[in-house]
Short mmCIF file of C-alpha atoms and ligand atoms in Angstrom, two decimals:
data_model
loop_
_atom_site.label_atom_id
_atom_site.label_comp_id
_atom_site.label_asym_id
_atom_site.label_seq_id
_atom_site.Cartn_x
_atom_site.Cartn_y
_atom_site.Cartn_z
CA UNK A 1 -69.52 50.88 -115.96
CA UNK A 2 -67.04 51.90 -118.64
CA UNK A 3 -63.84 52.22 -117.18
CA UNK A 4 -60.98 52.87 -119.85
CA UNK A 5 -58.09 51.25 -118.04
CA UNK A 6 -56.54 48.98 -116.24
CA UNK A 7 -53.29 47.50 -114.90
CA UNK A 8 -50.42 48.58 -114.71
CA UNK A 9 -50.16 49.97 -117.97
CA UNK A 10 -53.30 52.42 -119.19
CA UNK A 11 -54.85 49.52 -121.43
CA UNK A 12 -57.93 50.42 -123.30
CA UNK A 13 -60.53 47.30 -122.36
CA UNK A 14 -62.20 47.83 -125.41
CA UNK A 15 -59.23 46.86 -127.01
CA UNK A 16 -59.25 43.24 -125.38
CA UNK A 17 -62.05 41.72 -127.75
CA UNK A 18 -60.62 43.26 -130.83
CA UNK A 19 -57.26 41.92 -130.15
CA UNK A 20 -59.26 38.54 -129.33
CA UNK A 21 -60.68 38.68 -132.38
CA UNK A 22 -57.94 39.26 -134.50
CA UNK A 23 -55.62 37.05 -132.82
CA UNK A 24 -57.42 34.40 -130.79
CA UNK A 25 -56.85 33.80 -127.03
CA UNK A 26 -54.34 33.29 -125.02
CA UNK A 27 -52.11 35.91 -126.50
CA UNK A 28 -49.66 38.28 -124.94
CA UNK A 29 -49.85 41.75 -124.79
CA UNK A 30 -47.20 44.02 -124.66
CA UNK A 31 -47.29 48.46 -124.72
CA UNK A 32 -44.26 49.85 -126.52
CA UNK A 33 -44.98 52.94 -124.70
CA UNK A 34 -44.63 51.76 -121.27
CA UNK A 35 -41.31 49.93 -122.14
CA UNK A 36 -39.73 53.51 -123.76
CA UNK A 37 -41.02 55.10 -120.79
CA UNK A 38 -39.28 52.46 -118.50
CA UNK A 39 -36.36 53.02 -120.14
CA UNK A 40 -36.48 56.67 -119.88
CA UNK A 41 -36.93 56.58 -116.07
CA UNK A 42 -33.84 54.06 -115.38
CA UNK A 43 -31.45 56.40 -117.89
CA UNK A 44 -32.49 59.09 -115.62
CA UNK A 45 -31.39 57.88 -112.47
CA UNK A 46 -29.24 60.00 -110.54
CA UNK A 47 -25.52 59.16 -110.70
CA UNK A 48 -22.18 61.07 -109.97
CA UNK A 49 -19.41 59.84 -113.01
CA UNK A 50 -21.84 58.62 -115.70
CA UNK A 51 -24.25 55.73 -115.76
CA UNK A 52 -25.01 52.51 -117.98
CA UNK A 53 -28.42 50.59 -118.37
CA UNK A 54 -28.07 47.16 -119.19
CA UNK A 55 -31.22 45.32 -119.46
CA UNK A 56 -31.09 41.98 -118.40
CA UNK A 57 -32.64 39.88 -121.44
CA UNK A 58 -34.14 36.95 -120.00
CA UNK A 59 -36.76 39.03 -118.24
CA UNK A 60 -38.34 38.58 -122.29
CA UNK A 61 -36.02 38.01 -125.13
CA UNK A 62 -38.55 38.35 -127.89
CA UNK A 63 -36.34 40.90 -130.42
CA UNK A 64 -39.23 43.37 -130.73
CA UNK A 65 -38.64 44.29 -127.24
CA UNK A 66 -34.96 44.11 -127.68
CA UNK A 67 -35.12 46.08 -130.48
CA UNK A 68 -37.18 48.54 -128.46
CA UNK A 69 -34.86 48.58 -125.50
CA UNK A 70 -31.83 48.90 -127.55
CA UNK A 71 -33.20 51.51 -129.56
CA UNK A 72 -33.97 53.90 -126.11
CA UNK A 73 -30.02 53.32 -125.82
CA UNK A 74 -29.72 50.31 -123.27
CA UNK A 75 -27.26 48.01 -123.56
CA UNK A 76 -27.95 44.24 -122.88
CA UNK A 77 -26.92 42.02 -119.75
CA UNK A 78 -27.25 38.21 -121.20
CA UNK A 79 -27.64 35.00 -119.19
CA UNK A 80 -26.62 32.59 -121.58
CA UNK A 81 -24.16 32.08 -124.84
CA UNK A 82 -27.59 31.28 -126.68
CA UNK A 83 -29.46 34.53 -125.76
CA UNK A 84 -26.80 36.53 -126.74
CA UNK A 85 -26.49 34.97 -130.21
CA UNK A 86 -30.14 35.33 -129.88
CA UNK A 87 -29.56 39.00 -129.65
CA UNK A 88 -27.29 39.22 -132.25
CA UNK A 89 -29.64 38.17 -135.07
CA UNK A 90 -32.04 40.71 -133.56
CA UNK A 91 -29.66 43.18 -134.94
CA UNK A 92 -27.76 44.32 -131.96
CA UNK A 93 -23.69 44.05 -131.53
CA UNK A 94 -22.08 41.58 -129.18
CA UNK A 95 -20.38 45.20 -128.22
CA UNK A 96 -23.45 46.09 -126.55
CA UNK A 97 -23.88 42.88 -124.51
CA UNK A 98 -22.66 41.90 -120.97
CA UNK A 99 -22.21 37.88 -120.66
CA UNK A 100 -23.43 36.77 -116.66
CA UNK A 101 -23.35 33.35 -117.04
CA UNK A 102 -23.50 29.97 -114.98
CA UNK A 103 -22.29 28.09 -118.32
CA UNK A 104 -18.73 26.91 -118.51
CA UNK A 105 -18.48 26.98 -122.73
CA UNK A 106 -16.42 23.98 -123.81
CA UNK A 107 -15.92 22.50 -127.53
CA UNK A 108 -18.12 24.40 -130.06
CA UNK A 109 -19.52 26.87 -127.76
CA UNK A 110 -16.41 28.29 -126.52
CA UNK A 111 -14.97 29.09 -129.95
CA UNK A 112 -18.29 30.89 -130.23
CA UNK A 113 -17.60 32.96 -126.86
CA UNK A 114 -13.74 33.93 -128.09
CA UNK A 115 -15.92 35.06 -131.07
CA UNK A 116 -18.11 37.29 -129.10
CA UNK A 117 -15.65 38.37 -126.70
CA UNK A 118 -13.56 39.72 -129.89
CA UNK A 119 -16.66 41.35 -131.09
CA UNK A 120 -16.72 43.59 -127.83
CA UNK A 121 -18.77 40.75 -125.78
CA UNK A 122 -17.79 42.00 -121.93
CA UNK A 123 -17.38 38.60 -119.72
CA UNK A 124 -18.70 38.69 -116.76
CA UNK A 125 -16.62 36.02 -114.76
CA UNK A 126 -18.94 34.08 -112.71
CA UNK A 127 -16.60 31.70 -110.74
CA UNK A 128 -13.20 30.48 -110.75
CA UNK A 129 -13.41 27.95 -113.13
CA UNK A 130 -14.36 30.36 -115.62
CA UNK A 131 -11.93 32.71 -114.94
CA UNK A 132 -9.42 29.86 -115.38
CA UNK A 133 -10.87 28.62 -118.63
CA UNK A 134 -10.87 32.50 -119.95
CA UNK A 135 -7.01 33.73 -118.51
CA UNK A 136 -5.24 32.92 -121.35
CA UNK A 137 -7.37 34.45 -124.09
CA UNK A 138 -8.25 37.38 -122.01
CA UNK A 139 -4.52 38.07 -121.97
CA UNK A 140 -3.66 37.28 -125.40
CA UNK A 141 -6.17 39.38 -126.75
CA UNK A 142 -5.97 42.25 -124.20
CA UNK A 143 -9.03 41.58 -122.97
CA UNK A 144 -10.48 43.78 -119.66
CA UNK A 145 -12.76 41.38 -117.24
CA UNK A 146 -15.74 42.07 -115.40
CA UNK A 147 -16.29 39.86 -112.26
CA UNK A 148 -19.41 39.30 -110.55
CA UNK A 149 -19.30 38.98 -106.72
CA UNK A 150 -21.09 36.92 -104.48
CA UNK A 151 -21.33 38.91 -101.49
CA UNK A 152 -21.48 35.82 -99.37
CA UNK A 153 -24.45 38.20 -97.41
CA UNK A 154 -28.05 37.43 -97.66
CA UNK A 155 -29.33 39.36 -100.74
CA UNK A 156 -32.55 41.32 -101.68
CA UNK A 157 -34.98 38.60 -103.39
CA UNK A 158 -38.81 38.57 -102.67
CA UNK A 159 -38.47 34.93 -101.76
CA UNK A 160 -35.54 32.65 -101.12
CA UNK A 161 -35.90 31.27 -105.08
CA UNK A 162 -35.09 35.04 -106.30
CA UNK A 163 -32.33 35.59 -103.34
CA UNK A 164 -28.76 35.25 -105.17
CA UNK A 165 -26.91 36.92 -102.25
CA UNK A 166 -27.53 34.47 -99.36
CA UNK A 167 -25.01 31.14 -98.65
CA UNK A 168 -28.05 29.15 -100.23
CA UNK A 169 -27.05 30.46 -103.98
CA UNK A 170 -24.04 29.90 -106.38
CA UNK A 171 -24.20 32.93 -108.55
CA UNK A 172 -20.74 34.80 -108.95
CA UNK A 173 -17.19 33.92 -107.23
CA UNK A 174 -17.30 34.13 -103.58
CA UNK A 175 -16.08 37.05 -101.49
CA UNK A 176 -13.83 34.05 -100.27
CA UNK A 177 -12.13 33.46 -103.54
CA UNK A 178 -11.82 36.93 -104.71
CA UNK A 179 -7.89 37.27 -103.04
CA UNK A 180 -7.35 34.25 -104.72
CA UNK A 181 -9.09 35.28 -108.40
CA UNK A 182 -7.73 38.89 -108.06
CA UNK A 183 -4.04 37.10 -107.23
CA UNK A 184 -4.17 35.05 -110.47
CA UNK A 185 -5.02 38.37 -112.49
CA UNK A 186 -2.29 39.87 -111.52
CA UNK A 187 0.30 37.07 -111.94
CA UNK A 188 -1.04 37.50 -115.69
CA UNK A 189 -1.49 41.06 -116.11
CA UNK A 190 -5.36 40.58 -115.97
CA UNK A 191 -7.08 43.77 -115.02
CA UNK A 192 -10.93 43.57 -113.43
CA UNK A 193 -11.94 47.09 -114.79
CA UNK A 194 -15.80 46.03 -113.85
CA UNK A 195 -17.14 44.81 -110.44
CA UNK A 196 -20.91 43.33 -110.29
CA UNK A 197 -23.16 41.70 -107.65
CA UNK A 198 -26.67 40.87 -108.23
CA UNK A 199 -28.18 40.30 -105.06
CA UNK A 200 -31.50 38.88 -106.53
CA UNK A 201 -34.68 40.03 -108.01
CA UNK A 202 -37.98 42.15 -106.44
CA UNK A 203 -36.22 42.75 -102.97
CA UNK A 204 -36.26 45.14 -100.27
CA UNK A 205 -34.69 48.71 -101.23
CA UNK A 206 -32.92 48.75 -97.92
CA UNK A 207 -31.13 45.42 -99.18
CA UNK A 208 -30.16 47.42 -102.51
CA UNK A 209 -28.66 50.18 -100.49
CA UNK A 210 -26.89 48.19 -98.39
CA UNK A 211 -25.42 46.24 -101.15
CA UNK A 212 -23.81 49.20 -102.90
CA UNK A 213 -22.19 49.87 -99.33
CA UNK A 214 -20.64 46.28 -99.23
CA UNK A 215 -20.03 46.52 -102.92
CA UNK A 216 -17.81 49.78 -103.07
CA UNK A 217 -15.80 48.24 -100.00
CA UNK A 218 -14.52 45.47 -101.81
CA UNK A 219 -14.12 47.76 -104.89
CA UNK A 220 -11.61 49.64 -102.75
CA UNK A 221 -10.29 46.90 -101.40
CA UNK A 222 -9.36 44.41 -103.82
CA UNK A 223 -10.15 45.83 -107.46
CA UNK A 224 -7.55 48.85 -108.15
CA UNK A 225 -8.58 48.08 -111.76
CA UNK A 226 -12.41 48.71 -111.37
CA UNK A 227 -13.83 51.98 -113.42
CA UNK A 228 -17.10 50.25 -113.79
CA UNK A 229 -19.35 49.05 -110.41
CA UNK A 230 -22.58 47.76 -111.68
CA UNK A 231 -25.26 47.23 -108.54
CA UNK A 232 -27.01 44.60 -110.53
CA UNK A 233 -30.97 44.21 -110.97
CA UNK A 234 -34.04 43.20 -108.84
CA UNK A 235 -35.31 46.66 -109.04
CA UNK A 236 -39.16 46.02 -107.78
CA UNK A 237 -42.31 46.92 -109.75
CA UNK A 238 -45.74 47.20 -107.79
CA UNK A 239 -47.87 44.58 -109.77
CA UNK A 240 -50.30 45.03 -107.19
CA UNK A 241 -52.27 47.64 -105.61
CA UNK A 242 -50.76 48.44 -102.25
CA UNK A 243 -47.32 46.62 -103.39
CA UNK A 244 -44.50 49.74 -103.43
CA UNK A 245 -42.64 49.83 -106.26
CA UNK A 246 -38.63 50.98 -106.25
CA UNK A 247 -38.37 54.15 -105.93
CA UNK A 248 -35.09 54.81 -109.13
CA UNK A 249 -34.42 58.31 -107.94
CA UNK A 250 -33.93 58.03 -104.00
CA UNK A 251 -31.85 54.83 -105.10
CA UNK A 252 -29.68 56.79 -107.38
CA UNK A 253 -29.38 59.88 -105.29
CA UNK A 254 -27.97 57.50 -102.29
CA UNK A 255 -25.77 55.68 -104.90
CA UNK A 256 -24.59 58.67 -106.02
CA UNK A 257 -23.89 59.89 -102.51
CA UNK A 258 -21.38 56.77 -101.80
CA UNK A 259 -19.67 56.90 -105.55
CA UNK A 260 -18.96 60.58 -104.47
CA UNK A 261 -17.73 59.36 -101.13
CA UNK A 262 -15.92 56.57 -102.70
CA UNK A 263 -13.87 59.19 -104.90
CA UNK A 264 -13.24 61.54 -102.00
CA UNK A 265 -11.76 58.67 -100.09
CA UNK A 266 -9.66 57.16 -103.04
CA UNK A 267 -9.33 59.68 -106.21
CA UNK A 268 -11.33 57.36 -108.53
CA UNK A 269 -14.51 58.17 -110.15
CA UNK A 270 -16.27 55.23 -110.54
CA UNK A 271 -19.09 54.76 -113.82
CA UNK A 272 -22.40 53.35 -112.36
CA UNK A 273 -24.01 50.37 -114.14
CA UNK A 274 -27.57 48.67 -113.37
CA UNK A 275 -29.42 45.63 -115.03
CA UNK A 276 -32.99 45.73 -114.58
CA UNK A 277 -34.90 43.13 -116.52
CA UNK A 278 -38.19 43.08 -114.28
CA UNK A 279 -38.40 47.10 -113.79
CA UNK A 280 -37.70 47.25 -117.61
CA UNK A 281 -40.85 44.71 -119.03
CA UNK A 282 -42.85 43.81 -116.04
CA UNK A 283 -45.81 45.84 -115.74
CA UNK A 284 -45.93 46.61 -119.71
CA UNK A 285 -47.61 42.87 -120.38
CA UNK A 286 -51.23 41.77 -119.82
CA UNK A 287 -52.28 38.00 -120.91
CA UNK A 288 -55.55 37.64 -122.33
CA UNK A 289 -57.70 35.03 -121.79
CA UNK A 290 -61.07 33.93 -122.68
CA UNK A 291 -63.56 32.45 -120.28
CA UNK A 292 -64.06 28.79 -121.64
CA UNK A 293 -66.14 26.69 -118.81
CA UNK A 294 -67.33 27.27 -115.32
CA UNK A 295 -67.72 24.94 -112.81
CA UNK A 296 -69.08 24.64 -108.94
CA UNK A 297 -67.70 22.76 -106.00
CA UNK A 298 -68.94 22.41 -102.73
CA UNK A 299 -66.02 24.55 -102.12
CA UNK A 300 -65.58 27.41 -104.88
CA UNK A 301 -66.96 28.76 -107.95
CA UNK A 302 -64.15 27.87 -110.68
CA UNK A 303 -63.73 30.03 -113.99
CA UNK A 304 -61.66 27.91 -116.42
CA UNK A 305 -59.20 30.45 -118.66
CA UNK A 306 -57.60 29.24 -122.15
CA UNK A 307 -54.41 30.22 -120.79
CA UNK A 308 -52.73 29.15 -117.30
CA UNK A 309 -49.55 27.98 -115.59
CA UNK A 310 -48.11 27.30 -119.40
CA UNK A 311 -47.89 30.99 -120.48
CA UNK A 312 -47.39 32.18 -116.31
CA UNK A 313 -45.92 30.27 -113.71
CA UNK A 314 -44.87 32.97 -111.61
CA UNK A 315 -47.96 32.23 -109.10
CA UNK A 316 -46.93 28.53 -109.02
CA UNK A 317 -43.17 29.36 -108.87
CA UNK A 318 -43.19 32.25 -106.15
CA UNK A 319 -46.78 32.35 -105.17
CA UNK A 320 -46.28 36.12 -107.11
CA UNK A 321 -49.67 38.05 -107.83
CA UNK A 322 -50.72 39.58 -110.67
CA UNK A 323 -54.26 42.00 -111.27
CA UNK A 324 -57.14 40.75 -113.11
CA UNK A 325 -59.61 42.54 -114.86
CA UNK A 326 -62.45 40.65 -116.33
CA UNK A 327 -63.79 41.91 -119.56
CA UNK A 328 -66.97 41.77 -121.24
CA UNK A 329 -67.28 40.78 -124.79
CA UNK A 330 -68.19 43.66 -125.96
CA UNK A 331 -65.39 45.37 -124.47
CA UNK A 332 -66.78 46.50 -121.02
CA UNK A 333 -64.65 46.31 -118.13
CA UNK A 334 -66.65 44.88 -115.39
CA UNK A 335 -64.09 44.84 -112.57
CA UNK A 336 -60.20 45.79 -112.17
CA UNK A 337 -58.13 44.05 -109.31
CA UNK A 338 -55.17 46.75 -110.17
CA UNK A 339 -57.92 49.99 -109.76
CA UNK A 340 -59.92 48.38 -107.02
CA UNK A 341 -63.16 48.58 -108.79
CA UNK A 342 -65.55 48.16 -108.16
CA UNK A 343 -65.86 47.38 -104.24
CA UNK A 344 -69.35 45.80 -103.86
CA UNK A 345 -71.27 43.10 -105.89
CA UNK A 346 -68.02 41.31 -106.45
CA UNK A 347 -67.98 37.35 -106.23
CA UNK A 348 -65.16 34.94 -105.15
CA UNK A 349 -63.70 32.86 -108.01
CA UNK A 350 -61.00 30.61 -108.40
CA UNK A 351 -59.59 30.99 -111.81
CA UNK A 352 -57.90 28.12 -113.25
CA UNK A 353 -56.05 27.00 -116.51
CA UNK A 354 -56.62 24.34 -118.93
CA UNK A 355 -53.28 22.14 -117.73
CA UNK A 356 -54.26 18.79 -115.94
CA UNK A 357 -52.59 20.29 -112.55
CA UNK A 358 -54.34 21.39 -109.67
CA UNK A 359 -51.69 24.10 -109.19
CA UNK A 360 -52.71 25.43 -112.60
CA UNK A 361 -54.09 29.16 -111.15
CA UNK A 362 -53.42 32.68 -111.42
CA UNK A 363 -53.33 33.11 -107.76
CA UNK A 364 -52.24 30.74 -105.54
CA UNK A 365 -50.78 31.01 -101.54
CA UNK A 366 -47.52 30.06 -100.36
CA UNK A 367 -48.71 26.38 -99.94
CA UNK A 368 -49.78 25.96 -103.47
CA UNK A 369 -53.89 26.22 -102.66
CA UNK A 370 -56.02 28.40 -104.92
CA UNK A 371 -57.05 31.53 -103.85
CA UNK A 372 -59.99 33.02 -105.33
CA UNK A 373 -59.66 36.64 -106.87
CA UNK A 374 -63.17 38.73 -106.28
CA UNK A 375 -64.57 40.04 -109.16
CA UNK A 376 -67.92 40.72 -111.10
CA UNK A 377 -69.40 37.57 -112.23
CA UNK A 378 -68.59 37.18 -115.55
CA UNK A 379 -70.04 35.00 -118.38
CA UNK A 380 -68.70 32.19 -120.59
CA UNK A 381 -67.13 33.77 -123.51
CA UNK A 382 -65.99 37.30 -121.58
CA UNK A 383 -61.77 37.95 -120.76
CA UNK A 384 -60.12 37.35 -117.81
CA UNK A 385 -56.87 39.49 -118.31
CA UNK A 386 -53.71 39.14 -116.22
CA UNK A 387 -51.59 42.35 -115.47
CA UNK A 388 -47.78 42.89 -114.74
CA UNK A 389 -46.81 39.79 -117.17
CA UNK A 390 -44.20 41.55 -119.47
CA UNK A 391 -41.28 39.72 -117.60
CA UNK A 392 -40.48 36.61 -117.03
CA UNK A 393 -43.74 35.41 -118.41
CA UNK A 394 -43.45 33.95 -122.14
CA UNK A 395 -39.97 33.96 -121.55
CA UNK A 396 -39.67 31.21 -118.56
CA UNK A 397 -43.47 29.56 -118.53
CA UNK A 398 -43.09 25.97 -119.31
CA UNK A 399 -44.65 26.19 -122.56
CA UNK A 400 -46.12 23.30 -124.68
CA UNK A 401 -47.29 21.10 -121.42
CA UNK A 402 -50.26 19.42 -122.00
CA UNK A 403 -49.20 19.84 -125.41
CA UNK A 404 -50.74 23.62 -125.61
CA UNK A 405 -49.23 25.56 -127.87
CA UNK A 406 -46.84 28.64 -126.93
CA UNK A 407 -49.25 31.55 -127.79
CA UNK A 408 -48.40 34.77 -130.31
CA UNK A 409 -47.56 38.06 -128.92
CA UNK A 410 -49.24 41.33 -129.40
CA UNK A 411 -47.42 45.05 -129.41
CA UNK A 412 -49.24 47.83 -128.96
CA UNK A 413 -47.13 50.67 -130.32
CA UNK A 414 -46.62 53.76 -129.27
CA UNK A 415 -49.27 55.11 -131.88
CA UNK A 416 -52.10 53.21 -130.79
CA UNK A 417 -51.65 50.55 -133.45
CA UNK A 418 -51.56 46.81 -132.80
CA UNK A 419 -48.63 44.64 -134.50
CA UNK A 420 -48.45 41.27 -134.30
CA UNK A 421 -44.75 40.64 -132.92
CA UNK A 422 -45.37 36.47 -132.49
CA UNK A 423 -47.42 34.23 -134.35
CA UNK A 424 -48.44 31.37 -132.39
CA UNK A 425 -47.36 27.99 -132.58
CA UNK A 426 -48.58 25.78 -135.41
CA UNK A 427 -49.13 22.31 -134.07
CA UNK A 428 -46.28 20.86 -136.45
CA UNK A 429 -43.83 22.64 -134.30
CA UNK A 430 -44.72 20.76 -131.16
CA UNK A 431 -42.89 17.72 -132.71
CA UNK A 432 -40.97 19.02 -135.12
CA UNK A 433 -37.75 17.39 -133.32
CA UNK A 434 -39.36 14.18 -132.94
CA UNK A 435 -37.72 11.29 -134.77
CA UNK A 436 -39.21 8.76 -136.37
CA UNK A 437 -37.41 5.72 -134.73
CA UNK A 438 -37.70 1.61 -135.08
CA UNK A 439 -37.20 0.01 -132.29
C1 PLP B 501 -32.11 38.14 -113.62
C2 PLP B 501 -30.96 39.04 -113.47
C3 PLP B 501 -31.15 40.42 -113.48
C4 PLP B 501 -32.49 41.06 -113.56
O1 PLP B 501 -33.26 40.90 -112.42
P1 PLP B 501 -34.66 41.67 -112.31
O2 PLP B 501 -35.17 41.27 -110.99
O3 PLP B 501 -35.51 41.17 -113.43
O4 PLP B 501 -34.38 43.12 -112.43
C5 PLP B 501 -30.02 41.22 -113.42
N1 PLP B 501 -28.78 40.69 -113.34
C6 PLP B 501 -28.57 39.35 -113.33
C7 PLP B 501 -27.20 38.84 -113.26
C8 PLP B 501 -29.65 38.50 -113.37
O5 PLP B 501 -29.45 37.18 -113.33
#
C-alpha cells in the first residue's frame, strides 16, 4: 500500500524517514502551507463593519510560526507579559499585540507593560484589580481599554478544563462587576472602546452563537464606548475522523447578521475581532516518533515511542485524540487512523512513551486507562506519527521530565522544502540554571 497522505494536513509519508534521518526522532513537524491557508480562511470570514484576526500565541509561540501568522496579516492576542516580549524579538510590534492576561505586573514587570502599552500594546483588562492598577496611566497617557467579560454563563469548552465561561473559571471581570468597572471609567474619563469574552476552547458552535447574542447585549448595555467586540477563540478543528470541525463561514454569516441588527437597533457599527489559536496551528503539526521496544502483557500488545506525554499531554490533560499513522522505514504508510485505512488486518496496540508514568500514552479515556489505537503491526525501528499537534503541543507539554530533552522542530515550507525551525536541546541546557551550592 502506498498511500501519499495522511492527517490532517496532506503529509507525504515518505517524507517521515527522511526527516528522521536528518533530524532524529521525536521531532515536530509543522506545514507552512496549512498555517497560510488557516489564516486565509479566518480573514475571510463573513463580517458586516470590518474584521480583525488575532491569533492567540500560546496555542505555539515558536517565532517561525509567528512570523508566518503575522506575515498573512494577523495580529497577535498574548497571554502573558513574557510572550509578548517574546513576540517582540520575533520582529513583530507591541502595536500588533492584544495583552489577555491573569498577571497583575508589579515592580519590574509593570514598567515593562507601561512600555508596551506606549508602544501600541492594547490591554485587555482582565479583572478589577487590574483595571485599578492600570486607571491612572491609561488616563495620563490617553490610553483606550479593552475589557474582557466573564459572561458569568457556562461557556463553550470541550471539557470543563477548557470551559472559561462557567462559575467554575476566573478569566475576565464578572458580568457582576462590570457597573462597577464601567462606573470607575467614567469617573476618570476612561473609555472601553473594545469588549471581549472568551468562552473557552474546542466547544459547541451553538455555545459560540449564543455567546455573541449575550455579548452584543451587554455591549449595548453598558459599553457606549465599544467600536471593537471581539467573540474570542475556541474555534474547533476535527483532529479526528468523524469529529466536525467549526464551520468559519455559517459562524460569520450569523455574526454578521446580529452586528447588522445591533446597528439597526443603536446606530453603531461595530468592528468584529476573533482569536483563534487552535483553528490557526492545530491540525498543521504531526510528531514523529520512532518505534523503540515492544512489549506483551497478559493484557495488551505495547509499542514503546521515543516521544510521549513530554512533547503531548493533551491525551493525559483532556483525554483529547489525535490520528496515528504508522510508517514504515522505508517510507510506506502502513495504516492512517485520520483516512481510515486500511479497515481489516489491523491489530490493537497500546502505544506508550518513554516517561516512567503509566499515563504516558497517546490515547487514553476519560479515567486515565490506555486505549489501544488499531493499526498494522508495525516493526521495531518503523514511525508512529501523531496528527493535529500544531497547538498546544510543544508549547504546553511538560518538557524535560524524566530529564528528556525538549525536541527540535521541523517546517515544511510552502515549497516542499524542509527547514529546521528548532534545534533540539543539548543536554547542558537541562541544568544550565543549576547552581553549584555548599551546603
Ligand atoms: C487560549 C485562548 C484563545 C485561543 O483558544 P483556542 O481554543 O486555541 O482557539 C483565545 N483567547 C483567549 C483569551 C485565550 O486564552
Amino acid at each position: 500500500m502506498t498511500m501519499t497522505h495522511f492527517g490532517p494536513t496532506k503529509l507525504d509519508a515518505t517524507l517521515i524517514p527522511k526527516i528522521a534521518r536528518q533530524w532524529g526522532t521525536p521531532v515536530y513537524l509543522h506545514d507552512q502551507e496549512y498555517i497560510e491557508n488557516s489564516c486565509q480562511q479566518l480573514l475571510s470570514m463573513p463580517n458586516p463593519y470590518g474584521l480583525h484576526v488575532r491569533y492567540a500565541m500560546k496555542a505555539n509561540s515558536d517565532r517561525t510560526v509567528l512570523r508566518v501568522v503575522t506575515n498573512k496579516g494577523l495580529d497577535l492576542d498574548c497571554s502573558s507579559l513574557d510572550e509578548a516580549a517574546r513576540a517582540h524579538a520575533a520582529g513583530i510590534p507591541y502595536s500588533r499585540m492584544m495583552l489577555t492576561t491573569q498577571e497583575v505586573p508589579t515592580g519590574a514587570e509593570r514598567a515593562e507593560l507601561e512600555e508596551m502599552i506606549r508602544a501600541g500594546l492594547k490591554y485587555n483588562v482582565c479583572s478589577m484589580q487590574q483595571f485599578q492598577l492600570v486607571a491612572d496611566f491609561a488616563r495620563k497617557n490617553k490610553v483606550d481599554l479593552s475589557i474582557r467579560v466573564h459572561p458569568g454563563a457556562a461557556g463553550g469548552g470541550e471539557s470543563a478544563t477548557r470551559d472559561t465561561g462557567s462559575e467554575y473559571s476566573c478569566f475576565g471581570v464578572h458580568l457582576n462587576d462590570v457597573p462597577t468597572v464601567k462606573a470607575l471609567a467614567d469617573e476618570k474619563g476612561l473609555r472601553f472602546t473594545q469588549v471581549h469574552v472568551h468562552i473557552g476552547s474546542g466547544g459547541d458552535p451553538e455555545k459560540w452563537r449564543e455567546n455573541i447574542d449575550r455579548e452584543l447585549g451587554f455591549v449595548k448595555a453598558y459599553f457606549p464606548d465599544a467600536t471593537t467586540v471581539s467573540f474570542g477563540g475556541g474555534l474547533k478543528v476535527a483532529r479526528m475522523p468523524g469529529e466536525k470541525q467549526a464551520d468559519i463561514a455559517s459562524l460569520g454569516a450569523y455574526a454578521k447578521q446580529r452586528i447588522e441588527e445591533f446597528k439597526a437597533a443603536t446606530g453603531r457599527e461595530l468592528q468584529m475581532e476573533i482569536e483563534p489559536g487552535t483553528f490557526v496551528v492545530a491540525n498543521s503539526g504531526h510528531i514523529v516518533t520512532r518505534i523503540i521496544d515492544k512489549k506483551l502483557t497478559n493484557e495488551m500488545n505495547f509499542l514503546i515511542v521515543d516521544g510521549g506525554m513530554e512533547l503531548l499531554t493533551r491525551p493525559l490533560l483532556y483525554g483529547s485524540e489525535h490520528p496515528i499513522a504508522i510508517v514504515r522505514q522505508d517510507g510506506t504508510l502502513l495504516s492512517s487512523e485520520y483516512d481510515q485505512k486500511p479497515t481489516t488486518g489491523l491489530k490493537s496496540f497500546g502505544i506508550v512513551g518513554r516517561c516512567c508514568e503509566s499515563g504516558d500514552s497517546v490515547r487514553l479515556d476519560k479515567e486515565g486507562n490506555i486505549v489501544p489505537v488499531l493499526i498494522v503491526e508495525p516493526e521495531i525501528g518503523d514511525y508512529v506519527v501523531i496528527g493535529g499537534t500544531g497547538a498546544y503541543s510543544e508549547s504546553m507539554s511538560p518538557e524535560n521530565y524524566n530529564s528528556h530533552r525538549k525536541p527540535g522542530a521541523v517546517m515544511k515550507t510552502r515549497n516542499g522544502e524542509l527547514v529546521l525551525i528548532r534545534k533540539k536541546q543539548v543536554r547542558e541546557q537541562l541544568v544550565q540554571n543549576e547552581l553549584d551550592v555548599k551546603l
